[in-house]
mmCIF file with all atom_site columns, C-alpha atoms in Angstrom:
data_model
loop_
_atom_site.group_PDB
_atom_site.id
_atom_site.type_symbol
_atom_site.label_atom_id
_atom_site.label_alt_id
_atom_site.label_comp_id
_atom_site.label_asym_id
_atom_site.label_entity_id
_atom_site.label_seq_id
_atom_site.pdbx_PDB_ins_code
_atom_site.Cartn_x
_atom_site.Cartn_y
_atom_site.Cartn_z
_atom_site.occupancy
_atom_site.B_iso_or_equiv
_atom_site.pdbx_formal_charge
_atom_site.auth_seq_id
_atom_site.auth_comp_id
_atom_site.auth_asym_id
_atom_site.auth_atom_id
_atom_site.pdbx_PDB_model_num
ATOM 1   C CA . MET C 1 1   ? 76.333  33.706 5.628  1.00 43.00 ? 223 MET C CA 1
ATOM 2   C CA . SER C 1 2   ? 76.588  37.261 7.146  1.00 41.00 ? 224 SER C CA 1
ATOM 3   C CA . ARG C 1 3   ? 77.440  37.736 10.817 1.00 43.00 ? 225 ARG C CA 1
ATOM 4   C CA . LEU C 1 4   ? 73.936  39.501 11.302 1.00 38.00 ? 226 LEU C CA 1
ATOM 5   C CA . ARG C 1 5   ? 72.259  36.549 9.816  1.00 39.00 ? 227 ARG C CA 1
ATOM 6   C CA . GLN C 1 6   ? 74.170  34.286 12.044 1.00 40.00 ? 228 GLN C CA 1
ATOM 7   C CA . SER C 1 7   ? 73.241  36.375 15.161 1.00 38.00 ? 229 SER C CA 1
ATOM 8   C CA . MET C 1 8   ? 69.613  36.209 14.091 1.00 35.00 ? 230 MET C CA 1
ATOM 9   C CA . LEU C 1 9   ? 69.826  32.542 13.791 1.00 35.00 ? 231 LEU C CA 1
ATOM 10  C CA . ALA C 1 10  ? 71.565  32.212 17.156 1.00 37.00 ? 232 ALA C CA 1
ATOM 11  C CA . LEU C 1 11  ? 68.840  34.130 18.848 1.00 35.00 ? 233 LEU C CA 1
ATOM 12  C CA . GLY C 1 12  ? 65.942  32.420 17.013 1.00 35.00 ? 234 GLY C CA 1
ATOM 13  C CA . ALA C 1 13  ? 62.973  33.763 15.262 1.00 29.00 ? 235 ALA C CA 1
ATOM 14  C CA . GLY C 1 14  ? 60.459  36.305 16.411 1.00 30.00 ? 236 GLY C CA 1
ATOM 15  C CA . GLY C 1 15  ? 61.032  38.863 19.151 1.00 32.00 ? 237 GLY C CA 1
ATOM 16  C CA . LEU C 1 16  ? 64.657  38.056 19.811 1.00 30.00 ? 238 LEU C CA 1
ATOM 17  C CA . ALA C 1 17  ? 65.494  38.345 16.164 1.00 29.00 ? 239 ALA C CA 1
ATOM 18  C CA . ALA C 1 18  ? 63.805  41.815 16.250 1.00 30.00 ? 240 ALA C CA 1
ATOM 19  C CA . VAL C 1 19  ? 66.223  42.611 19.172 1.00 33.00 ? 241 VAL C CA 1
ATOM 20  C CA . VAL C 1 20  ? 69.285  41.777 17.077 1.00 33.00 ? 242 VAL C CA 1
ATOM 21  C CA . LEU C 1 21  ? 67.946  44.026 14.328 1.00 30.00 ? 243 LEU C CA 1
ATOM 22  C CA . ALA C 1 22  ? 67.560  46.728 16.824 1.00 33.00 ? 244 ALA C CA 1
ATOM 23  C CA . VAL C 1 23  ? 71.253  46.423 17.732 1.00 34.00 ? 245 VAL C CA 1
ATOM 24  C CA . ALA C 1 24  ? 72.418  46.385 14.273 1.00 35.00 ? 246 ALA C CA 1
ATOM 25  C CA . ALA C 1 25  ? 70.515  49.225 12.827 1.00 37.00 ? 247 ALA C CA 1
ATOM 26  C CA . PRO C 1 26  ? 71.689  52.755 13.785 1.00 38.00 ? 248 PRO C CA 1
ATOM 27  C CA . SER C 1 27  ? 69.124  54.360 15.983 1.00 39.00 ? 249 SER C CA 1
ATOM 28  C CA . PHE C 1 28  ? 69.217  57.906 14.352 1.00 34.00 ? 250 PHE C CA 1
ATOM 29  C CA . GLN C 1 29  ? 69.854  59.129 10.899 1.00 34.00 ? 251 GLN C CA 1
ATOM 30  C CA . GLY C 1 30  ? 72.892  61.092 12.117 1.00 37.00 ? 252 GLY C CA 1
ATOM 31  C CA . GLU C 1 31  ? 74.495  57.692 12.967 1.00 41.00 ? 253 GLU C CA 1
ATOM 32  C CA . ALA C 1 32  ? 73.606  56.153 9.693  1.00 37.00 ? 254 ALA C CA 1
ATOM 33  C CA . ASP C 1 33  ? 75.273  59.040 7.924  1.00 38.00 ? 255 ASP C CA 1
ATOM 34  C CA . ALA C 1 34  ? 78.341  58.692 10.238 1.00 40.00 ? 256 ALA C CA 1
ATOM 35  C CA . ALA C 1 35  ? 78.726  54.970 9.413  1.00 40.00 ? 257 ALA C CA 1
ATOM 36  C CA . SER C 1 36  ? 80.348  55.926 6.081  1.00 43.00 ? 258 SER C CA 1
ATOM 37  C CA . ASN C 1 37  ? 82.562  58.737 7.722  1.00 47.00 ? 259 ASN C CA 1
ATOM 38  C CA . PRO C 1 38  ? 84.939  57.451 10.356 1.00 54.00 ? 260 PRO C CA 1
ATOM 39  C CA . ALA C 1 39  ? 85.129  59.983 13.207 1.00 71.00 ? 261 ALA C CA 1
ATOM 40  C CA . THR C 1 40  ? 88.397  61.549 14.570 1.00 82.00 ? 262 THR C CA 1
ATOM 41  C CA . ASN C 1 41  ? 89.023  63.001 18.008 1.00 83.00 ? 263 ASN C CA 1
ATOM 42  C CA . PRO C 1 42  ? 90.440  66.528 18.066 1.00 82.00 ? 264 PRO C CA 1
ATOM 43  C CA . ALA C 1 43  ? 91.681  66.091 21.621 1.00 86.00 ? 265 ALA C CA 1
ATOM 44  C CA . VAL C 1 44  ? 95.402  65.245 22.102 1.00 92.00 ? 266 VAL C CA 1
ATOM 45  C CA . LEU C 1 45  ? 97.376  63.648 24.840 1.00 97.00 ? 267 LEU C CA 1
ATOM 46  C CA . GLN C 1 46  ? 100.400 65.549 26.169 1.00 98.00 ? 268 GLN C CA 1
ATOM 47  C CA . PRO C 1 47  ? 103.642 63.358 26.177 1.00 98.00 ? 269 PRO C CA 1
ATOM 48  C CA . VAL C 1 48  ? 105.080 62.359 29.424 1.00 98.00 ? 270 VAL C CA 1
ATOM 49  C CA . LYS C 1 49  ? 107.990 64.819 28.970 1.00 98.00 ? 271 LYS C CA 1
ATOM 50  C CA . ALA C 1 50  ? 105.521 67.659 29.177 1.00 98.00 ? 272 ALA C CA 1
ATOM 51  C CA . PHE C 1 51  ? 105.210 66.884 33.007 1.00 98.00 ? 273 PHE C CA 1
ATOM 52  C CA . ALA C 1 52  ? 108.957 66.650 33.602 1.00 97.00 ? 274 ALA C CA 1
ATOM 53  C CA . GLY C 1 53  ? 108.960 70.273 35.003 1.00 98.00 ? 275 GLY C CA 1
ATOM 54  C CA . ILE C 1 54  ? 106.810 69.299 37.996 1.00 98.00 ? 276 ILE C CA 1
ATOM 55  C CA . LYS C 1 55  ? 109.392 68.411 40.519 1.00 97.00 ? 277 LYS C CA 1
ATOM 56  C CA . ASN C 1 56  ? 107.100 67.303 43.343 1.00 98.00 ? 278 ASN C CA 1
ATOM 57  C CA . LYS C 1 57  ? 106.431 63.539 42.530 1.00 97.00 ? 279 LYS C CA 1
ATOM 58  C CA . GLU C 1 58  ? 102.939 63.482 44.021 1.00 98.00 ? 280 GLU C CA 1
ATOM 59  C CA . GLN C 1 59  ? 101.930 66.405 42.123 1.00 98.00 ? 281 GLN C CA 1
ATOM 60  C CA . ARG C 1 60  ? 103.509 65.013 38.771 1.00 98.00 ? 282 ARG C CA 1
ATOM 61  C CA . ALA C 1 61  ? 101.833 61.695 39.231 1.00 98.00 ? 283 ALA C CA 1
ATOM 62  C CA . ALA C 1 62  ? 98.472  63.362 39.806 1.00 98.00 ? 284 ALA C CA 1
ATOM 63  C CA . ALA C 1 63  ? 98.985  65.448 36.646 1.00 98.00 ? 285 ALA C CA 1
ATOM 64  C CA . LEU C 1 64  ? 99.959  62.453 34.678 1.00 98.00 ? 286 LEU C CA 1
ATOM 65  C CA . PHE C 1 65  ? 96.691  60.563 35.716 1.00 98.00 ? 287 PHE C CA 1
ATOM 66  C CA . GLN C 1 66  ? 94.709  63.681 35.045 1.00 98.00 ? 288 GLN C CA 1
ATOM 67  C CA . GLU C 1 67  ? 96.098  63.651 31.460 1.00 98.00 ? 289 GLU C CA 1
ATOM 68  C CA . ALA C 1 68  ? 95.502  59.764 31.136 1.00 98.00 ? 290 ALA C CA 1
ATOM 69  C CA . GLY C 1 69  ? 91.950  60.532 32.339 1.00 98.00 ? 291 GLY C CA 1
ATOM 70  C CA . LYS C 1 70  ? 91.194  62.059 29.019 1.00 98.00 ? 292 LYS C CA 1
ATOM 71  C CA . VAL C 1 71  ? 90.995  58.520 27.789 1.00 98.00 ? 293 VAL C CA 1
ATOM 72  C CA . ILE C 1 72  ? 89.326  57.071 30.954 1.00 98.00 ? 294 ILE C CA 1
ATOM 73  C CA . SER C 1 73  ? 86.561  59.537 30.823 1.00 97.00 ? 295 SER C CA 1
ATOM 74  C CA . SER C 1 74  ? 85.828  59.076 27.129 1.00 97.00 ? 296 SER C CA 1
ATOM 75  C CA . PRO C 1 75  ? 82.742  57.364 25.921 1.00 97.00 ? 297 PRO C CA 1
ATOM 76  C CA . ARG C 1 76  ? 84.846  54.565 24.567 1.00 97.00 ? 298 ARG C CA 1
ATOM 77  C CA . CYS C 1 77  ? 85.777  53.526 28.120 1.00 97.00 ? 299 CYS C CA 1
ATOM 78  C CA . MET C 1 78  ? 82.747  54.813 30.166 1.00 97.00 ? 300 MET C CA 1
ATOM 79  C CA . ASN C 1 79  ? 80.111  53.052 28.028 1.00 96.00 ? 301 ASN C CA 1
ATOM 80  C CA . CYS C 1 80  ? 81.313  49.686 29.341 1.00 94.00 ? 302 CYS C CA 1
ATOM 81  C CA . HIS C 1 81  ? 81.904  50.870 32.953 1.00 95.00 ? 303 HIS C CA 1
ATOM 82  C CA . PRO C 1 82  ? 78.297  51.688 33.906 1.00 94.00 ? 304 PRO C CA 1
ATOM 83  C CA . ALA C 1 83  ? 77.248  52.519 37.459 1.00 92.00 ? 305 ALA C CA 1
ATOM 84  C CA . GLY C 1 84  ? 74.039  50.387 37.111 1.00 89.00 ? 306 GLY C CA 1
ATOM 85  C CA . GLU C 1 85  ? 73.404  47.098 35.399 1.00 88.00 ? 307 GLU C CA 1
ATOM 86  C CA . ARG C 1 86  ? 72.914  48.577 31.962 1.00 90.00 ? 308 ARG C CA 1
ATOM 87  C CA . PRO C 1 87  ? 75.774  49.678 29.645 1.00 93.00 ? 309 PRO C CA 1
ATOM 88  C CA . THR C 1 88  ? 75.600  52.722 27.481 1.00 95.00 ? 310 THR C CA 1
ATOM 89  C CA . GLN C 1 89  ? 76.446  53.187 23.857 1.00 95.00 ? 311 GLN C CA 1
ATOM 90  C CA . SER C 1 90  ? 77.469  55.778 21.254 1.00 94.00 ? 312 SER C CA 1
ATOM 91  C CA . ASP C 1 91  ? 79.226  59.077 21.805 1.00 95.00 ? 313 ASP C CA 1
ATOM 92  C CA . SER C 1 92  ? 76.154  60.449 23.632 1.00 95.00 ? 314 SER C CA 1
ATOM 93  C CA . MET C 1 93  ? 76.363  57.476 26.189 1.00 96.00 ? 315 MET C CA 1
ATOM 94  C CA . ARG C 1 94  ? 72.654  56.761 25.958 1.00 96.00 ? 316 ARG C CA 1
ATOM 95  C CA . PRO C 1 95  ? 71.320  53.518 27.506 1.00 95.00 ? 317 PRO C CA 1
ATOM 96  C CA . HIS C 1 96  ? 72.130  50.430 25.448 1.00 93.00 ? 318 HIS C CA 1
ATOM 97  C CA . GLN C 1 97  ? 69.411  49.448 22.900 1.00 90.00 ? 319 GLN C CA 1
ATOM 98  C CA . PRO C 1 98  ? 68.083  46.919 22.935 1.00 87.00 ? 320 PRO C CA 1
ATOM 99  C CA . LEU C 1 99  ? 67.776  46.353 26.801 1.00 87.00 ? 321 LEU C CA 1
ATOM 100 C CA . VAL C 1 100 ? 71.047  44.651 27.881 1.00 86.00 ? 322 VAL C CA 1
ATOM 101 C CA . VAL C 1 101 ? 71.979  44.008 31.564 1.00 86.00 ? 323 VAL C CA 1
ATOM 102 C CA . ARG C 1 102 ? 75.249  42.854 33.195 1.00 83.00 ? 324 ARG C CA 1
ATOM 103 C CA . GLY C 1 103 ? 75.246  39.042 33.521 1.00 77.00 ? 325 GLY C CA 1
ATOM 104 C CA . PRO C 1 104 ? 77.487  36.669 35.299 1.00 72.00 ? 326 PRO C CA 1
ATOM 105 C CA . HIS C 1 105 ? 81.267  37.433 35.188 1.00 64.00 ? 327 HIS C CA 1
ATOM 106 C CA . GLY C 1 106 ? 80.694  40.758 33.751 1.00 59.00 ? 328 GLY C CA 1
ATOM 107 C CA . THR C 1 107 ? 79.145  39.554 30.384 1.00 65.00 ? 329 THR C CA 1
ATOM 108 C CA . GLY C 1 108 ? 76.107  41.500 29.034 1.00 68.00 ? 330 GLY C CA 1
ATOM 109 C CA . GLU C 1 109 ? 72.934  39.574 28.315 1.00 71.00 ? 331 GLU C CA 1
ATOM 110 C CA . VAL C 1 110 ? 69.813  39.771 26.290 1.00 63.00 ? 332 VAL C CA 1
ATOM 111 C CA . GLY C 1 111 ? 67.278  37.260 27.762 1.00 64.00 ? 333 GLY C CA 1
ATOM 112 C CA . GLY C 1 112 ? 70.172  35.022 28.791 1.00 69.00 ? 334 GLY C CA 1
ATOM 113 C CA . THR C 1 113 ? 72.201  35.505 25.534 1.00 73.00 ? 335 THR C CA 1
ATOM 114 C CA . ALA C 1 114 ? 75.796  36.570 25.843 1.00 84.00 ? 336 ALA C CA 1
ATOM 115 C CA . CYS C 1 115 ? 77.318  39.834 24.345 1.00 87.00 ? 337 CYS C CA 1
ATOM 116 C CA . ALA C 1 116 ? 79.116  37.727 21.732 1.00 88.00 ? 338 ALA C CA 1
ATOM 117 C CA . THR C 1 117 ? 75.859  36.711 20.076 1.00 89.00 ? 339 THR C CA 1
ATOM 118 C CA . CYS C 1 118 ? 75.826  40.214 18.515 1.00 91.00 ? 340 CYS C CA 1
ATOM 119 C CA . HIS C 1 119 ? 79.302  41.656 19.194 1.00 94.00 ? 341 HIS C CA 1
ATOM 120 C CA . HIS C 1 120 ? 81.708  39.417 17.250 1.00 95.00 ? 342 HIS C CA 1
ATOM 121 C CA . GLU C 1 121 ? 85.524  39.589 16.980 1.00 96.00 ? 343 GLU C CA 1
ATOM 122 C CA . ALA C 1 122 ? 85.723  42.600 14.914 1.00 97.00 ? 344 ALA C CA 1
ATOM 123 C CA . ASN C 1 123 ? 83.677  45.751 14.204 1.00 97.00 ? 345 ASN C CA 1
ATOM 124 C CA . PHE C 1 124 ? 80.707  45.125 11.747 1.00 96.00 ? 346 PHE C CA 1
ATOM 125 C CA . ASP C 1 125 ? 80.428  48.643 10.388 1.00 94.00 ? 347 ASP C CA 1
ATOM 126 C CA . ALA C 1 126 ? 77.739  47.599 7.809  1.00 93.00 ? 348 ALA C CA 1
ATOM 127 C CA . ALA C 1 127 ? 75.366  47.051 10.646 1.00 92.00 ? 349 ALA C CA 1
ATOM 128 C CA . GLY C 1 128 ? 76.880  49.597 13.161 1.00 93.00 ? 350 GLY C CA 1
ATOM 129 C CA . VAL C 1 129 ? 77.761  46.957 15.655 1.00 95.00 ? 351 VAL C CA 1
ATOM 130 C CA . PRO C 1 130 ? 81.223  47.177 17.483 1.00 96.00 ? 352 PRO C CA 1
ATOM 131 C CA . GLY C 1 131 ? 83.175  43.996 18.195 1.00 96.00 ? 353 GLY C CA 1
ATOM 132 C CA . ASN C 1 132 ? 86.190  42.584 19.938 1.00 96.00 ? 354 ASN C CA 1
ATOM 133 C CA . PRO C 1 133 ? 87.080  38.928 21.072 1.00 93.00 ? 355 PRO C CA 1
ATOM 134 C CA . LYS C 1 134 ? 86.764  40.210 24.696 1.00 92.00 ? 356 LYS C CA 1
ATOM 135 C CA . TRP C 1 135 ? 83.631  42.230 24.523 1.00 92.00 ? 357 TRP C CA 1
ATOM 136 C CA . ALA C 1 136 ? 81.971  42.456 27.890 1.00 89.00 ? 358 ALA C CA 1
ATOM 137 C CA . VAL C 1 137 ? 80.531  44.741 30.366 1.00 89.00 ? 359 VAL C CA 1
ATOM 138 C CA . ALA C 1 138 ? 82.873  45.616 33.295 1.00 90.00 ? 360 ALA C CA 1
ATOM 139 C CA . PRO C 1 139 ? 82.044  43.996 36.726 1.00 88.00 ? 361 PRO C CA 1
ATOM 140 C CA . LEU C 1 140 ? 80.092  46.295 39.042 1.00 90.00 ? 362 LEU C CA 1
ATOM 141 C CA . GLU C 1 141 ? 83.115  46.913 41.222 1.00 91.00 ? 363 GLU C CA 1
ATOM 142 C CA . MET C 1 142 ? 84.798  48.468 38.193 1.00 93.00 ? 364 MET C CA 1
ATOM 143 C CA . ALA C 1 143 ? 81.922  50.896 37.642 1.00 95.00 ? 365 ALA C CA 1
ATOM 144 C CA . TRP C 1 144 ? 83.234  54.427 36.684 1.00 97.00 ? 366 TRP C CA 1
ATOM 145 C CA . GLN C 1 145 ? 80.222  56.330 35.533 1.00 97.00 ? 367 GLN C CA 1
ATOM 146 C CA . GLY C 1 146 ? 79.194  59.159 37.879 1.00 96.00 ? 368 GLY C CA 1
ATOM 147 C CA . LYS C 1 147 ? 82.646  59.164 39.613 1.00 97.00 ? 369 LYS C CA 1
ATOM 148 C CA . SER C 1 148 ? 85.277  61.916 39.698 1.00 98.00 ? 370 SER C CA 1
ATOM 149 C CA . LEU C 1 149 ? 88.600  61.106 38.131 1.00 98.00 ? 371 LEU C CA 1
ATOM 150 C CA . GLY C 1 150 ? 90.161  61.076 41.657 1.00 98.00 ? 372 GLY C CA 1
ATOM 151 C CA . GLU C 1 151 ? 87.633  58.421 42.792 1.00 98.00 ? 373 GLU C CA 1
ATOM 152 C CA . ILE C 1 152 ? 88.393  56.308 39.591 1.00 98.00 ? 374 ILE C CA 1
ATOM 153 C CA . CYS C 1 153 ? 92.098  56.595 40.234 1.00 98.00 ? 375 CYS C CA 1
ATOM 154 C CA . VAL C 1 154 ? 91.810  55.242 43.835 1.00 98.00 ? 376 VAL C CA 1
ATOM 155 C CA . GLN C 1 155 ? 89.427  52.464 42.403 1.00 97.00 ? 377 GLN C CA 1
ATOM 156 C CA . ILE C 1 156 ? 91.896  51.516 39.755 1.00 97.00 ? 378 ILE C CA 1
ATOM 157 C CA . LYS C 1 157 ? 94.597  50.971 42.306 1.00 97.00 ? 379 LYS C CA 1
ATOM 158 C CA . ASP C 1 158 ? 92.518  48.913 44.588 1.00 98.00 ? 380 ASP C CA 1
ATOM 159 C CA . ARG C 1 159 ? 93.199  45.181 43.974 1.00 97.00 ? 381 ARG C CA 1
ATOM 160 C CA . ALA C 1 160 ? 89.888  44.338 45.507 1.00 96.00 ? 382 ALA C CA 1
ATOM 161 C CA . ARG C 1 161 ? 88.179  46.268 42.743 1.00 95.00 ? 383 ARG C CA 1
ATOM 162 C CA . ASN C 1 162 ? 90.501  46.070 39.640 1.00 95.00 ? 384 ASN C CA 1
ATOM 163 C CA . GLY C 1 163 ? 90.719  42.245 39.203 1.00 93.00 ? 385 GLY C CA 1
ATOM 164 C CA . ASP C 1 164 ? 93.416  41.727 41.710 1.00 96.00 ? 386 ASP C CA 1
ATOM 165 C CA . LYS C 1 165 ? 96.065  43.533 39.424 1.00 97.00 ? 387 LYS C CA 1
ATOM 166 C CA . ASP C 1 166 ? 99.291  44.853 40.957 1.00 97.00 ? 388 ASP C CA 1
ATOM 167 C CA . MET C 1 167 ? 100.693 48.031 39.551 1.00 97.00 ? 389 MET C CA 1
ATOM 168 C CA . ALA C 1 168 ? 102.833 46.213 36.780 1.00 97.00 ? 390 ALA C CA 1
ATOM 169 C CA . ALA C 1 169 ? 99.729  44.198 35.803 1.00 98.00 ? 391 ALA C CA 1
ATOM 170 C CA . LEU C 1 170 ? 97.658  47.359 35.772 1.00 97.00 ? 392 LEU C CA 1
ATOM 171 C CA . VAL C 1 171 ? 100.221 49.232 33.486 1.00 98.00 ? 393 VAL C CA 1
ATOM 172 C CA . HIS C 1 172 ? 100.312 46.334 31.146 1.00 97.00 ? 394 HIS C CA 1
ATOM 173 C CA . HIS C 1 173 ? 96.547  46.088 31.001 1.00 97.00 ? 395 HIS C CA 1
ATOM 174 C CA . MET C 1 174 ? 96.266  49.728 29.957 1.00 97.00 ? 396 MET C CA 1
ATOM 175 C CA . ALA C 1 175 ? 99.117  49.768 27.548 1.00 97.00 ? 397 ALA C CA 1
ATOM 176 C CA . ASP C 1 176 ? 98.687  46.389 25.872 1.00 97.00 ? 398 ASP C CA 1
ATOM 177 C CA . ASP C 1 177 ? 95.254  44.814 26.324 1.00 97.00 ? 399 ASP C CA 1
ATOM 178 C CA . GLU C 1 178 ? 93.412  44.445 23.053 1.00 96.00 ? 400 GLU C CA 1
ATOM 179 C CA . LEU C 1 179 ? 89.989  45.435 24.336 1.00 96.00 ? 401 LEU C CA 1
ATOM 180 C CA . VAL C 1 180 ? 91.438  48.607 25.855 1.00 97.00 ? 402 VAL C CA 1
ATOM 181 C CA . GLY C 1 181 ? 93.005  49.125 22.434 1.00 97.00 ? 403 GLY C CA 1
ATOM 182 C CA . TRP C 1 182 ? 89.627  48.886 20.802 1.00 97.00 ? 404 TRP C CA 1
ATOM 183 C CA . GLY C 1 183 ? 88.932  52.295 21.963 1.00 97.00 ? 405 GLY C CA 1
ATOM 184 C CA . TRP C 1 184 ? 91.205  53.806 19.415 1.00 97.00 ? 406 TRP C CA 1
ATOM 185 C CA . HIS C 1 185 ? 89.712  51.666 16.628 1.00 96.00 ? 407 HIS C CA 1
ATOM 186 C CA . PRO C 1 186 ? 86.038  51.723 17.536 1.00 96.00 ? 408 PRO C CA 1
ATOM 187 C CA . GLY C 1 187 ? 84.628  51.667 13.904 1.00 94.00 ? 409 GLY C CA 1
ATOM 188 C CA . ALA C 1 188 ? 82.663  53.967 11.765 1.00 91.00 ? 410 ALA C CA 1
ATOM 189 C CA . GLY C 1 189 ? 80.546  56.468 13.467 1.00 89.00 ? 411 GLY C CA 1
ATOM 190 C CA . ARG C 1 190 ? 82.218  56.505 16.759 1.00 95.00 ? 412 ARG C CA 1
ATOM 191 C CA . THR C 1 191 ? 84.866  58.939 18.103 1.00 96.00 ? 413 THR C CA 1
ATOM 192 C CA . PRO C 1 192 ? 88.070  57.243 19.127 1.00 97.00 ? 414 PRO C CA 1
ATOM 193 C CA . ALA C 1 193 ? 89.716  57.906 22.404 1.00 97.00 ? 415 ALA C CA 1
ATOM 194 C CA . PRO C 1 194 ? 92.148  60.657 22.456 1.00 97.00 ? 416 PRO C CA 1
ATOM 195 C CA . GLY C 1 195 ? 95.749  60.113 21.381 1.00 97.00 ? 417 GLY C CA 1
ATOM 196 C CA . THR C 1 196 ? 96.920  56.547 20.939 1.00 97.00 ? 418 THR C CA 1
ATOM 197 C CA . GLN C 1 197 ? 97.014  53.439 23.302 1.00 98.00 ? 419 GLN C CA 1
ATOM 198 C CA . LYS C 1 198 ? 100.847 53.761 23.197 1.00 97.00 ? 420 LYS C CA 1
ATOM 199 C CA . GLN C 1 199 ? 100.654 57.310 24.596 1.00 98.00 ? 421 GLN C CA 1
ATOM 200 C CA . PHE C 1 200 ? 98.058  56.343 27.049 1.00 98.00 ? 422 PHE C CA 1
ATOM 201 C CA . GLY C 1 201 ? 100.186 53.485 28.308 1.00 98.00 ? 423 GLY C CA 1
ATOM 202 C CA . GLU C 1 202 ? 103.217 55.712 28.664 1.00 98.00 ? 424 GLU C CA 1
ATOM 203 C CA . LEU C 1 203 ? 101.221 58.140 30.823 1.00 98.00 ? 425 LEU C CA 1
ATOM 204 C CA . ILE C 1 204 ? 100.046 55.200 33.094 1.00 98.00 ? 426 ILE C CA 1
ATOM 205 C CA . LYS C 1 205 ? 103.607 53.958 33.377 1.00 98.00 ? 427 LYS C CA 1
ATOM 206 C CA . ALA C 1 206 ? 104.969 57.270 34.119 1.00 98.00 ? 428 ALA C CA 1
ATOM 207 C CA . TRP C 1 207 ? 102.149 57.826 36.784 1.00 98.00 ? 429 TRP C CA 1
ATOM 208 C CA . ALA C 1 208 ? 102.992 54.478 38.401 1.00 98.00 ? 430 ALA C CA 1
ATOM 209 C CA . GLU C 1 209 ? 106.727 55.194 38.483 1.00 98.00 ? 431 GLU C CA 1
ATOM 210 C CA . ALA C 1 210 ? 106.057 58.682 40.014 1.00 98.00 ? 432 ALA C CA 1
ATOM 211 C CA . GLY C 1 211 ? 104.216 57.009 42.905 1.00 98.00 ? 433 GLY C CA 1
ATOM 212 C CA . ALA C 1 212 ? 100.636 56.644 41.540 1.00 98.00 ? 434 ALA C CA 1
ATOM 213 C CA . ALA C 1 213 ? 99.233  59.534 43.428 1.00 98.00 ? 435 ALA C CA 1
ATOM 214 C CA . CYS C 1 214 ? 95.652  60.497 42.514 1.00 98.00 ? 436 CYS C CA 1
ATOM 215 C CA . PRO C 1 215 ? 94.167  63.738 41.526 1.00 97.00 ? 437 PRO C CA 1
ATOM 216 C CA . LYS C 1 216 ? 92.175  65.407 44.402 1.00 94.00 ? 438 LYS C CA 1
ATOM 217 C CA . GLY C 1 217 ? 88.432  65.174 44.240 1.00 83.00 ? 439 GLY C CA 1
#
């Protein structure tokens, strides 16, 4: 039995089944065409050594985070860190269709149904549905949309707003977490985050080691 069929059965017949079909089917013809053509990202991440010439540690740290911000500000990250109760989707960051709102503990819901009902452990490219075992909407205190990179940087360091992560745990999360890593393997029709998770993790680690100063603004 296909995962789409399983999702439909899990939600039940009628209106909720139609909701799942709305999730699975690409909303625009352009997305349907893209499903058979994996996207690439022309943006690159500069290596840590590119910032070695900045002797002032605070300025170097801010520059390193600015570079890592190419990933943080990409749709692959921003879509799941909405400012409101509704996540966004696709490269254009349009509101999630069907209507999904943040549920308890950061999980998205459709009429009380968890994200995992439609988003399985892996991408389901045939239906255009992304997947990961940890799929969820970020808690509201981790909202990034509408904020400057400097504001996000301050927020990321705040243990009251980052899941109580110290700097070592934060670096580990960025460099090794599998849901973060999904951003570089988002499935057909979605532009991956710039660079690689390894490069991103190295930038975040170097930022932390340089004092974790944030960009202005």
